[in-house]
């Protein structure tokens, strides 16, 4: 089909991709900006946050994201992908401005929760939209682009935080409001950009609107024959899916399904055992605790964001070279060793001028292994192990558990850091990573090079090896 797509259609598809992935950029920015904003926000002359309240401010977004990820897909199925993204853009804008103007923590927390609903909805809707508008030969690249936009959004947040903390030093602690307000800009661009984008042709066909689906495919493919052929394939796919019995909640009690669900949830939670979001959300506090000044810590976090972007590129390349389980275990070992060094250094070098530089270098190493080895494997493994009948429900449960565990870690970390210090906080993650390694080594099958049918047969038959 690729050879029939005109250059104009390729350009249009690229425009659709860039526009839609502003949702991923917002996802990344809104989850990353709190890293630099929180120390200013917590000041006595601002929101006067205790460590417990800091945890609530961070975890409110994560709880909202858990709910948004579960409900977002169903709403998008009912209303349409494009309309859902437009709604998310409005929520992103209103919640960002609500956080920016929040006069107290009692307003901040609900606004962060609302922002989380948009983040969770975007995490589900944007990849589906991209998959359904892209040509078959470019689908993987387009969907992966959303992951790159997420880490790019986090990098942009760290960069903006660093620039604003330096250029607006004279405004004092109120600078956090400027940091949060920037999120409104891509929300506006997403809304007005999506106003000009087409609805998913697959969704229109699913609703029986074949004429509009065909017209949209003609614009996206630039060829009447290619559009007609793809519409026929979509019709056949819809008919095939309609004939398949979808699993419901009751089917989750089937032994082989329970095993898949156990592995899927385990993989999702194992990635959170790394404590990655403590680095992403509390990086400034960690570096400050290690010995950097607040402004230097904010600037140093830019290196963490840049590392995440480069490591994601490397991880996408690495997926085609080695097995998923091997890659996952290498990531766990790499993150565990880097956190162990941080914990030991914090315990033995407290007050040393070398400590902050050791912590910074090890967080960079940590993020390299996390984003290049663990992050890509998470989404791929849980997508491959669930059979078609269970994929939507199963992945929804796994992602929900991921966000909930993120919220628990996010709410507890500042309290542990305040009461027990940097060393104890990271020793906890070293211990949980040991558990994660044992789980992956003993429970997760290697799926590289196996068809989805082979994987399903492996679980159904209860075989010991795949």
mmCIF file of N, CA and C in Angstrom, residues 106-208:
data_model
loop_
_atom_site.group_PDB
_atom_site.id
_atom_site.type_symbol
_atom_site.label_atom_id
_atom_site.label_comp_id
_atom_site.label_asym_id
_atom_site.label_seq_id
_atom_site.Cartn_x
_atom_site.Cartn_y
_atom_site.Cartn_z
ATOM 1 N N UNK A 106 -5.834 23.420 48.642
ATOM 2 C CA UNK A 106 -7.187 22.871 48.490
ATOM 3 C C UNK A 106 -7.724 23.038 47.078
ATOM 4 N N UNK A 107 -7.191 23.995 46.341
ATOM 5 C CA UNK A 107 -7.551 24.178 44.932
ATOM 6 C C UNK A 107 -6.560 23.422 44.049
ATOM 7 N N UNK A 108 -5.293 23.414 44.435
ATOM 8 C CA UNK A 108 -4.253 22.775 43.640
ATOM 9 C C UNK A 108 -4.517 21.283 43.453
ATOM 10 N N UNK A 109 -4.861 20.586 44.521
ATOM 11 C CA UNK A 109 -5.025 19.136 44.437
ATOM 12 C C UNK A 109 -6.161 18.733 43.488
ATOM 13 N N UNK A 110 -7.362 19.341 43.555
ATOM 14 C CA UNK A 110 -8.402 18.993 42.573
ATOM 15 C C UNK A 110 -7.998 19.322 41.133
ATOM 16 N N UNK A 111 -7.280 20.429 40.947
ATOM 17 C CA UNK A 111 -6.829 20.785 39.593
ATOM 18 C C UNK A 111 -5.802 19.791 39.082
ATOM 19 N N UNK A 112 -4.920 19.317 39.965
ATOM 20 C CA UNK A 112 -3.957 18.290 39.570
ATOM 21 C C UNK A 112 -4.674 16.973 39.227
ATOM 22 N N UNK A 113 -5.732 16.663 39.977
ATOM 23 C CA UNK A 113 -6.516 15.471 39.670
ATOM 24 C C UNK A 113 -7.152 15.591 38.289
ATOM 25 N N UNK A 114 -7.724 16.766 37.997
ATOM 26 C CA UNK A 114 -8.328 17.015 36.687
ATOM 27 C C UNK A 114 -7.285 16.902 35.584
ATOM 28 N N UNK A 115 -6.096 17.424 35.846
ATOM 29 C CA UNK A 115 -4.997 17.315 34.884
ATOM 30 C C UNK A 115 -4.646 15.846 34.654
ATOM 31 N N UNK A 116 -4.697 15.046 35.731
ATOM 32 C CA UNK A 116 -4.429 13.623 35.606
ATOM 33 C C UNK A 116 -5.445 12.900 34.730
ATOM 34 N N UNK A 117 -6.709 13.301 34.816
ATOM 35 C CA UNK A 117 -7.725 12.711 33.936
ATOM 36 C C UNK A 117 -7.345 12.906 32.473
ATOM 37 N N UNK A 118 -6.854 14.109 32.148
ATOM 38 C CA UNK A 118 -6.434 14.398 30.773
ATOM 39 C C UNK A 118 -5.198 13.593 30.399
ATOM 40 N N UNK A 119 -4.247 13.486 31.321
ATOM 41 C CA UNK A 119 -3.029 12.707 31.063
ATOM 42 C C UNK A 119 -3.380 11.243 30.792
ATOM 43 N N UNK A 120 -4.229 10.664 31.644
ATOM 44 C CA UNK A 120 -4.634 9.278 31.458
ATOM 45 C C UNK A 120 -5.414 9.076 30.167
ATOM 46 N N UNK A 121 -6.326 10.006 29.876
ATOM 47 C CA UNK A 121 -7.086 9.907 28.626
ATOM 48 C C UNK A 121 -6.188 10.000 27.409
ATOM 49 N N UNK A 122 -5.202 10.893 27.453
ATOM 50 C CA UNK A 122 -4.274 11.051 26.333
ATOM 51 C C UNK A 122 -3.408 9.811 26.163
ATOM 52 N N UNK A 123 -3.031 9.164 27.269
ATOM 53 C CA UNK A 123 -2.165 7.985 27.191
ATOM 54 C C UNK A 123 -2.840 6.838 26.448
ATOM 55 N N UNK A 124 -4.172 6.845 26.416
ATOM 56 C CA UNK A 124 -4.928 5.802 25.727
ATOM 57 C C UNK A 124 -5.367 6.259 24.337
ATOM 58 N N UNK A 125 -5.908 7.461 24.227
ATOM 59 C CA UNK A 125 -6.572 7.904 23.005
ATOM 60 C C UNK A 125 -5.600 8.258 21.889
ATOM 61 N N UNK A 126 -4.524 8.970 22.215
ATOM 62 C CA UNK A 126 -3.599 9.420 21.169
ATOM 63 C C UNK A 126 -2.947 8.250 20.425
ATOM 64 N N UNK A 127 -2.409 7.222 21.115
ATOM 65 C CA UNK A 127 -1.836 6.097 20.365
ATOM 66 C C UNK A 127 -2.853 5.382 19.487
ATOM 67 N N UNK A 128 -4.097 5.249 19.973
ATOM 68 C CA UNK A 128 -5.131 4.594 19.170
ATOM 69 C C UNK A 128 -5.429 5.416 17.920
ATOM 70 N N UNK A 129 -5.563 6.722 18.079
ATOM 71 C CA UNK A 129 -5.823 7.605 16.934
ATOM 72 C C UNK A 129 -4.698 7.503 15.906
ATOM 73 N N UNK A 130 -3.455 7.552 16.372
ATOM 74 C CA UNK A 130 -2.307 7.468 15.461
ATOM 75 C C UNK A 130 -2.292 6.133 14.723
ATOM 76 N N UNK A 131 -2.574 5.047 15.439
ATOM 77 C CA UNK A 131 -2.569 3.722 14.820
ATOM 78 C C UNK A 131 -3.640 3.613 13.737
ATOM 79 N N UNK A 132 -4.770 4.295 13.938
ATOM 80 C CA UNK A 132 -5.897 4.150 13.018
ATOM 81 C C UNK A 132 -5.824 5.080 11.817
ATOM 82 N N UNK A 133 -5.033 6.139 11.863
ATOM 83 C CA UNK A 133 -4.909 7.028 10.700
ATOM 84 C C UNK A 133 -3.641 6.748 9.901
ATOM 85 N N UNK A 134 -2.702 5.998 10.463
ATOM 86 C CA UNK A 134 -1.413 5.807 9.799
ATOM 87 C C UNK A 134 -1.468 4.667 8.791
ATOM 88 N N UNK A 135 -0.660 4.752 7.730
ATOM 89 C CA UNK A 135 -0.517 3.621 6.809
ATOM 90 C C UNK A 135 0.129 2.451 7.531
ATOM 91 N N UNK A 136 -0.124 1.242 7.059
ATOM 92 C CA UNK A 136 0.365 0.050 7.747
ATOM 93 C C UNK A 136 1.884 0.058 7.897
ATOM 94 N N UNK A 137 2.609 0.507 6.850
ATOM 95 C CA UNK A 137 4.068 0.437 6.888
ATOM 96 C C UNK A 137 4.692 1.527 7.763
ATOM 97 N N UNK A 138 3.878 2.501 8.221
ATOM 98 C CA UNK A 138 4.417 3.570 9.072
ATOM 99 C C UNK A 138 3.783 3.569 10.466
ATOM 100 N N UNK A 139 2.950 2.572 10.740
ATOM 101 C CA UNK A 139 2.190 2.575 11.992
ATOM 102 C C UNK A 139 3.113 2.518 13.213
ATOM 103 N N UNK A 140 4.081 1.614 13.178
ATOM 104 C CA UNK A 140 4.978 1.485 14.332
ATOM 105 C C UNK A 140 5.723 2.776 14.613
ATOM 106 N N UNK A 141 6.225 3.411 13.565
ATOM 107 C CA UNK A 141 6.984 4.652 13.723
ATOM 108 C C UNK A 141 6.096 5.772 14.258
ATOM 109 N N UNK A 142 4.867 5.855 13.761
ATOM 110 C CA UNK A 142 3.977 6.930 14.192
ATOM 111 C C UNK A 142 3.542 6.766 15.642
ATOM 112 N N UNK A 143 3.221 5.533 16.032
ATOM 113 C CA UNK A 143 2.788 5.308 17.416
ATOM 114 C C UNK A 143 3.959 5.522 18.369
ATOM 115 N N UNK A 144 5.159 5.083 17.959
ATOM 116 C CA UNK A 144 6.352 5.279 18.777
ATOM 117 C C UNK A 144 6.660 6.762 18.946
ATOM 118 N N UNK A 145 6.304 7.558 17.943
ATOM 119 C CA UNK A 145 6.541 8.997 18.018
ATOM 120 C C UNK A 145 5.857 9.607 19.237
ATOM 121 N N UNK A 146 4.729 9.043 19.643
ATOM 122 C CA UNK A 146 4.038 9.562 20.819
ATOM 123 C C UNK A 146 4.866 9.361 22.072
ATOM 124 N N UNK A 147 5.536 8.201 22.188
ATOM 125 C CA UNK A 147 6.414 7.944 23.336
ATOM 126 C C UNK A 147 7.569 8.942 23.345
ATOM 127 N N UNK A 148 8.096 9.238 22.156
ATOM 128 C CA UNK A 148 9.180 10.219 22.069
ATOM 129 C C UNK A 148 8.695 11.613 22.470
ATOM 130 N N UNK A 149 7.461 11.933 22.116
ATOM 131 C CA UNK A 149 6.917 13.240 22.494
ATOM 132 C C UNK A 149 6.697 13.336 23.999
ATOM 133 N N UNK A 150 6.371 12.219 24.645
ATOM 134 C CA UNK A 150 6.186 12.224 26.101
ATOM 135 C C UNK A 150 7.502 12.564 26.796
ATOM 136 N N UNK A 151 8.574 11.852 26.431
ATOM 137 C CA UNK A 151 9.864 12.137 27.067
ATOM 138 C C UNK A 151 10.393 13.504 26.639
ATOM 139 N N UNK A 152 10.043 13.936 25.414
ATOM 140 C CA UNK A 152 10.435 15.279 24.971
ATOM 141 C C UNK A 152 9.702 16.341 25.784
ATOM 142 N N UNK A 153 8.435 16.050 26.129
ATOM 143 C CA UNK A 153 7.681 16.974 26.975
ATOM 144 C C UNK A 153 8.285 17.094 28.353
ATOM 145 N N UNK A 154 8.758 15.979 28.901
ATOM 146 C CA UNK A 154 9.427 16.017 30.201
ATOM 147 C C UNK A 154 10.730 16.807 30.122
ATOM 148 N N UNK A 155 11.480 16.594 29.037
ATOM 149 C CA UNK A 155 12.719 17.346 28.837
ATOM 150 C C UNK A 155 12.421 18.844 28.707
ATOM 151 N N UNK A 156 11.359 19.168 27.952
ATOM 152 C CA UNK A 156 10.967 20.568 27.797
ATOM 153 C C UNK A 156 10.599 21.182 29.148
ATOM 154 N N UNK A 157 9.918 20.400 29.989
ATOM 155 C CA UNK A 157 9.555 20.897 31.328
ATOM 156 C C UNK A 157 10.796 21.222 32.138
ATOM 157 N N UNK A 158 11.768 20.325 32.133
ATOM 158 C CA UNK A 158 12.998 20.565 32.890
ATOM 159 C C UNK A 158 13.750 21.781 32.344
ATOM 160 N N UNK A 159 13.760 21.905 31.014
ATOM 161 C CA UNK A 159 14.468 23.024 30.392
ATOM 162 C C UNK A 159 13.789 24.347 30.729
ATOM 163 N N UNK A 160 12.460 24.386 30.625
ATOM 164 C CA UNK A 160 11.721 25.609 30.962
ATOM 165 C C UNK A 160 11.901 25.960 32.436
ATOM 166 N N UNK A 161 11.865 24.947 33.301
ATOM 167 C CA UNK A 161 12.079 25.194 34.726
ATOM 168 C C UNK A 161 13.437 25.844 34.972
ATOM 169 N N UNK A 162 14.469 25.311 34.293
ATOM 170 C CA UNK A 162 15.824 25.843 34.477
ATOM 171 C C UNK A 162 15.922 27.276 33.979
ATOM 172 N N UNK A 163 15.371 27.539 32.795
ATOM 173 C CA UNK A 163 15.439 28.883 32.221
ATOM 174 C C UNK A 163 14.676 29.882 33.078
ATOM 175 N N UNK A 164 13.470 29.510 33.506
ATOM 176 C CA UNK A 164 12.651 30.423 34.302
ATOM 177 C C UNK A 164 13.252 30.670 35.687
ATOM 178 N N UNK A 165 13.849 29.637 36.282
ATOM 179 C CA UNK A 165 14.435 29.827 37.612
ATOM 180 C C UNK A 165 15.600 30.803 37.583
ATOM 181 N N UNK A 166 16.272 30.907 36.418
ATOM 182 C CA UNK A 166 17.398 31.833 36.269
ATOM 183 C C UNK A 166 16.925 33.216 35.839
ATOM 184 N N UNK A 167 16.098 33.252 34.784
ATOM 185 C CA UNK A 167 15.690 34.554 34.222
ATOM 186 C C UNK A 167 14.691 35.288 35.106
ATOM 187 N N UNK A 168 13.891 34.546 35.877
ATOM 188 C CA UNK A 168 12.885 35.179 36.740
ATOM 189 C C UNK A 168 13.269 35.071 38.217
ATOM 190 N N UNK A 169 14.553 35.030 38.469
ATOM 191 C CA UNK A 169 15.025 34.901 39.846
ATOM 192 C C UNK A 169 14.496 36.035 40.727
ATOM 193 N N UNK A 170 14.287 37.192 40.122
ATOM 194 C CA UNK A 170 13.852 38.356 40.890
ATOM 195 C C UNK A 170 12.424 38.276 41.404
ATOM 196 N N UNK A 171 11.585 37.404 40.811
ATOM 197 C CA UNK A 171 10.187 37.330 41.256
ATOM 198 C C UNK A 171 10.035 36.454 42.490
ATOM 199 N N UNK A 172 11.098 35.747 42.854
ATOM 200 C CA UNK A 172 11.065 34.922 44.067
ATOM 201 C C UNK A 172 10.337 33.605 43.861
ATOM 202 N N UNK A 173 9.728 33.115 44.918
ATOM 203 C CA UNK A 173 9.123 31.781 44.906
ATOM 204 C C UNK A 173 7.893 31.674 44.007
ATOM 205 N N UNK A 174 7.354 32.792 43.583
ATOM 206 C CA UNK A 174 6.159 32.763 42.729
ATOM 207 C C UNK A 174 6.462 32.234 41.320
ATOM 208 N N UNK A 175 7.744 31.985 41.016
ATOM 209 C CA UNK A 175 8.134 31.522 39.686
ATOM 210 C C UNK A 175 7.441 30.213 39.309
ATOM 211 N N UNK A 176 7.002 29.415 40.298
ATOM 212 C CA UNK A 176 6.339 28.149 39.976
ATOM 213 C C UNK A 176 5.070 28.361 39.154
ATOM 214 N N UNK A 177 4.416 29.487 39.338
ATOM 215 C CA UNK A 177 3.200 29.756 38.565
ATOM 216 C C UNK A 177 3.526 29.945 37.081
ATOM 217 N N UNK A 178 4.645 30.567 36.788
ATOM 218 C CA UNK A 178 5.072 30.719 35.395
ATOM 219 C C UNK A 178 5.413 29.361 34.783
ATOM 220 N N UNK A 179 6.051 28.504 35.576
ATOM 221 C CA UNK A 179 6.393 27.163 35.089
ATOM 222 C C UNK A 179 5.155 26.375 34.693
ATOM 223 N N UNK A 180 4.141 26.420 35.542
ATOM 224 C CA UNK A 180 2.917 25.662 35.272
ATOM 225 C C UNK A 180 2.108 26.259 34.126
ATOM 226 N N UNK A 181 2.173 27.578 33.965
ATOM 227 C CA UNK A 181 1.339 28.235 32.949
ATOM 228 C C UNK A 181 1.742 27.875 31.527
ATOM 229 N N UNK A 182 3.006 27.505 31.321
ATOM 230 C CA UNK A 182 3.480 27.192 29.969
ATOM 231 C C UNK A 182 2.706 26.024 29.372
ATOM 232 N N UNK A 183 2.196 25.113 30.222
ATOM 233 C CA UNK A 183 1.448 23.953 29.728
ATOM 234 C C UNK A 183 0.195 24.357 28.959
ATOM 235 N N UNK A 184 -0.284 25.580 29.164
ATOM 236 C CA UNK A 184 -1.484 26.031 28.452
ATOM 237 C C UNK A 184 -1.210 26.237 26.966
ATOM 238 N N UNK A 185 0.040 26.529 26.604
ATOM 239 C CA UNK A 185 0.357 26.835 25.203
ATOM 240 C C UNK A 185 0.174 25.617 24.299
ATOM 241 N N UNK A 186 0.813 24.450 24.584
ATOM 242 C CA UNK A 186 0.561 23.294 23.721
ATOM 243 C C UNK A 186 -0.883 22.808 23.773
ATOM 244 N N UNK A 187 -1.604 23.081 24.876
ATOM 245 C CA UNK A 187 -3.017 22.700 24.937
ATOM 246 C C UNK A 187 -3.826 23.485 23.907
ATOM 247 N N UNK A 188 -3.516 24.772 23.776
ATOM 248 C CA UNK A 188 -4.187 25.597 22.762
ATOM 249 C C UNK A 188 -3.832 25.113 21.358
ATOM 250 N N UNK A 189 -2.553 24.821 21.127
ATOM 251 C CA UNK A 189 -2.115 24.332 19.817
ATOM 252 C C UNK A 189 -2.776 22.993 19.486
ATOM 253 N N UNK A 190 -2.901 22.129 20.485
ATOM 254 C CA UNK A 190 -3.553 20.836 20.268
ATOM 255 C C UNK A 190 -5.010 21.026 19.881
ATOM 256 N N UNK A 191 -5.717 21.922 20.575
ATOM 257 C CA UNK A 191 -7.145 22.118 20.297
ATOM 258 C C UNK A 191 -7.366 22.647 18.889
ATOM 259 N N UNK A 192 -6.704 23.739 18.564
ATOM 260 C CA UNK A 192 -6.943 24.338 17.239
ATOM 261 C C UNK A 192 -6.348 23.490 16.120
ATOM 262 N N UNK A 193 -5.282 22.758 16.413
ATOM 263 C CA UNK A 193 -4.734 21.850 15.405
ATOM 264 C C UNK A 193 -5.675 20.703 15.111
ATOM 265 N N UNK A 194 -6.262 20.106 16.151
ATOM 266 C CA UNK A 194 -7.166 18.974 15.948
ATOM 267 C C UNK A 194 -8.480 19.397 15.301
ATOM 268 N N UNK A 195 -8.821 20.680 15.396
ATOM 269 C CA UNK A 195 -10.030 21.166 14.708
ATOM 270 C C UNK A 195 -9.931 20.932 13.205
ATOM 271 N N UNK A 196 -8.698 20.900 12.689
ATOM 272 C CA UNK A 196 -8.482 20.741 11.252
ATOM 273 C C UNK A 196 -8.135 19.313 10.857
ATOM 274 N N UNK A 197 -8.010 18.437 11.851
ATOM 275 C CA UNK A 197 -7.627 17.057 11.567
ATOM 276 C C UNK A 197 -8.865 16.181 11.344
ATOM 277 N N UNK A 198 -8.708 15.077 10.612
ATOM 278 C CA UNK A 198 -9.856 14.201 10.343
ATOM 279 C C UNK A 198 -10.140 13.263 11.511
ATOM 280 N N UNK A 199 -11.342 12.751 11.546
ATOM 281 C CA UNK A 199 -11.676 11.693 12.496
ATOM 282 C C UNK A 199 -11.044 10.388 12.008
ATOM 283 N N UNK A 200 -10.836 9.470 12.914
ATOM 284 C CA UNK A 200 -10.280 8.168 12.548
ATOM 285 C C UNK A 200 -11.207 7.461 11.554
ATOM 286 N N UNK A 201 -10.684 7.064 10.388
ATOM 287 C CA UNK A 201 -11.548 6.364 9.424
ATOM 288 C C UNK A 201 -12.039 5.021 9.956
ATOM 289 N N UNK A 202 -11.229 4.380 10.787
ATOM 290 C CA UNK A 202 -11.661 3.091 11.341
ATOM 291 C C UNK A 202 -12.830 3.293 12.300
ATOM 292 N N UNK A 203 -12.802 4.366 13.088
ATOM 293 C CA UNK A 203 -13.907 4.628 14.004
ATOM 294 C C UNK A 203 -15.183 4.936 13.217
ATOM 295 N N UNK A 204 -15.053 5.732 12.159
ATOM 296 C CA UNK A 204 -16.234 6.049 11.338
ATOM 297 C C UNK A 204 -16.804 4.785 10.702
ATOM 298 N N UNK A 205 -15.924 3.889 10.236
ATOM 299 C CA UNK A 205 -16.395 2.638 9.653
ATOM 300 C C UNK A 205 -17.061 1.771 10.709
ATOM 301 N N UNK A 206 -16.501 1.777 11.918
ATOM 302 C CA UNK A 206 -17.073 1.007 13.018
ATOM 303 C C UNK A 206 -18.495 1.467 13.324
ATOM 304 N N UNK A 207 -18.756 2.766 13.120
ATOM 305 C CA UNK A 207 -20.085 3.327 13.360
ATOM 306 C C UNK A 207 -20.976 3.252 12.119
ATOM 307 N N UNK A 208 -20.480 2.590 11.051
ATOM 308 C CA UNK A 208 -21.266 2.423 9.838
ATOM 309 C C UNK A 208 -21.215 3.593 8.881
#
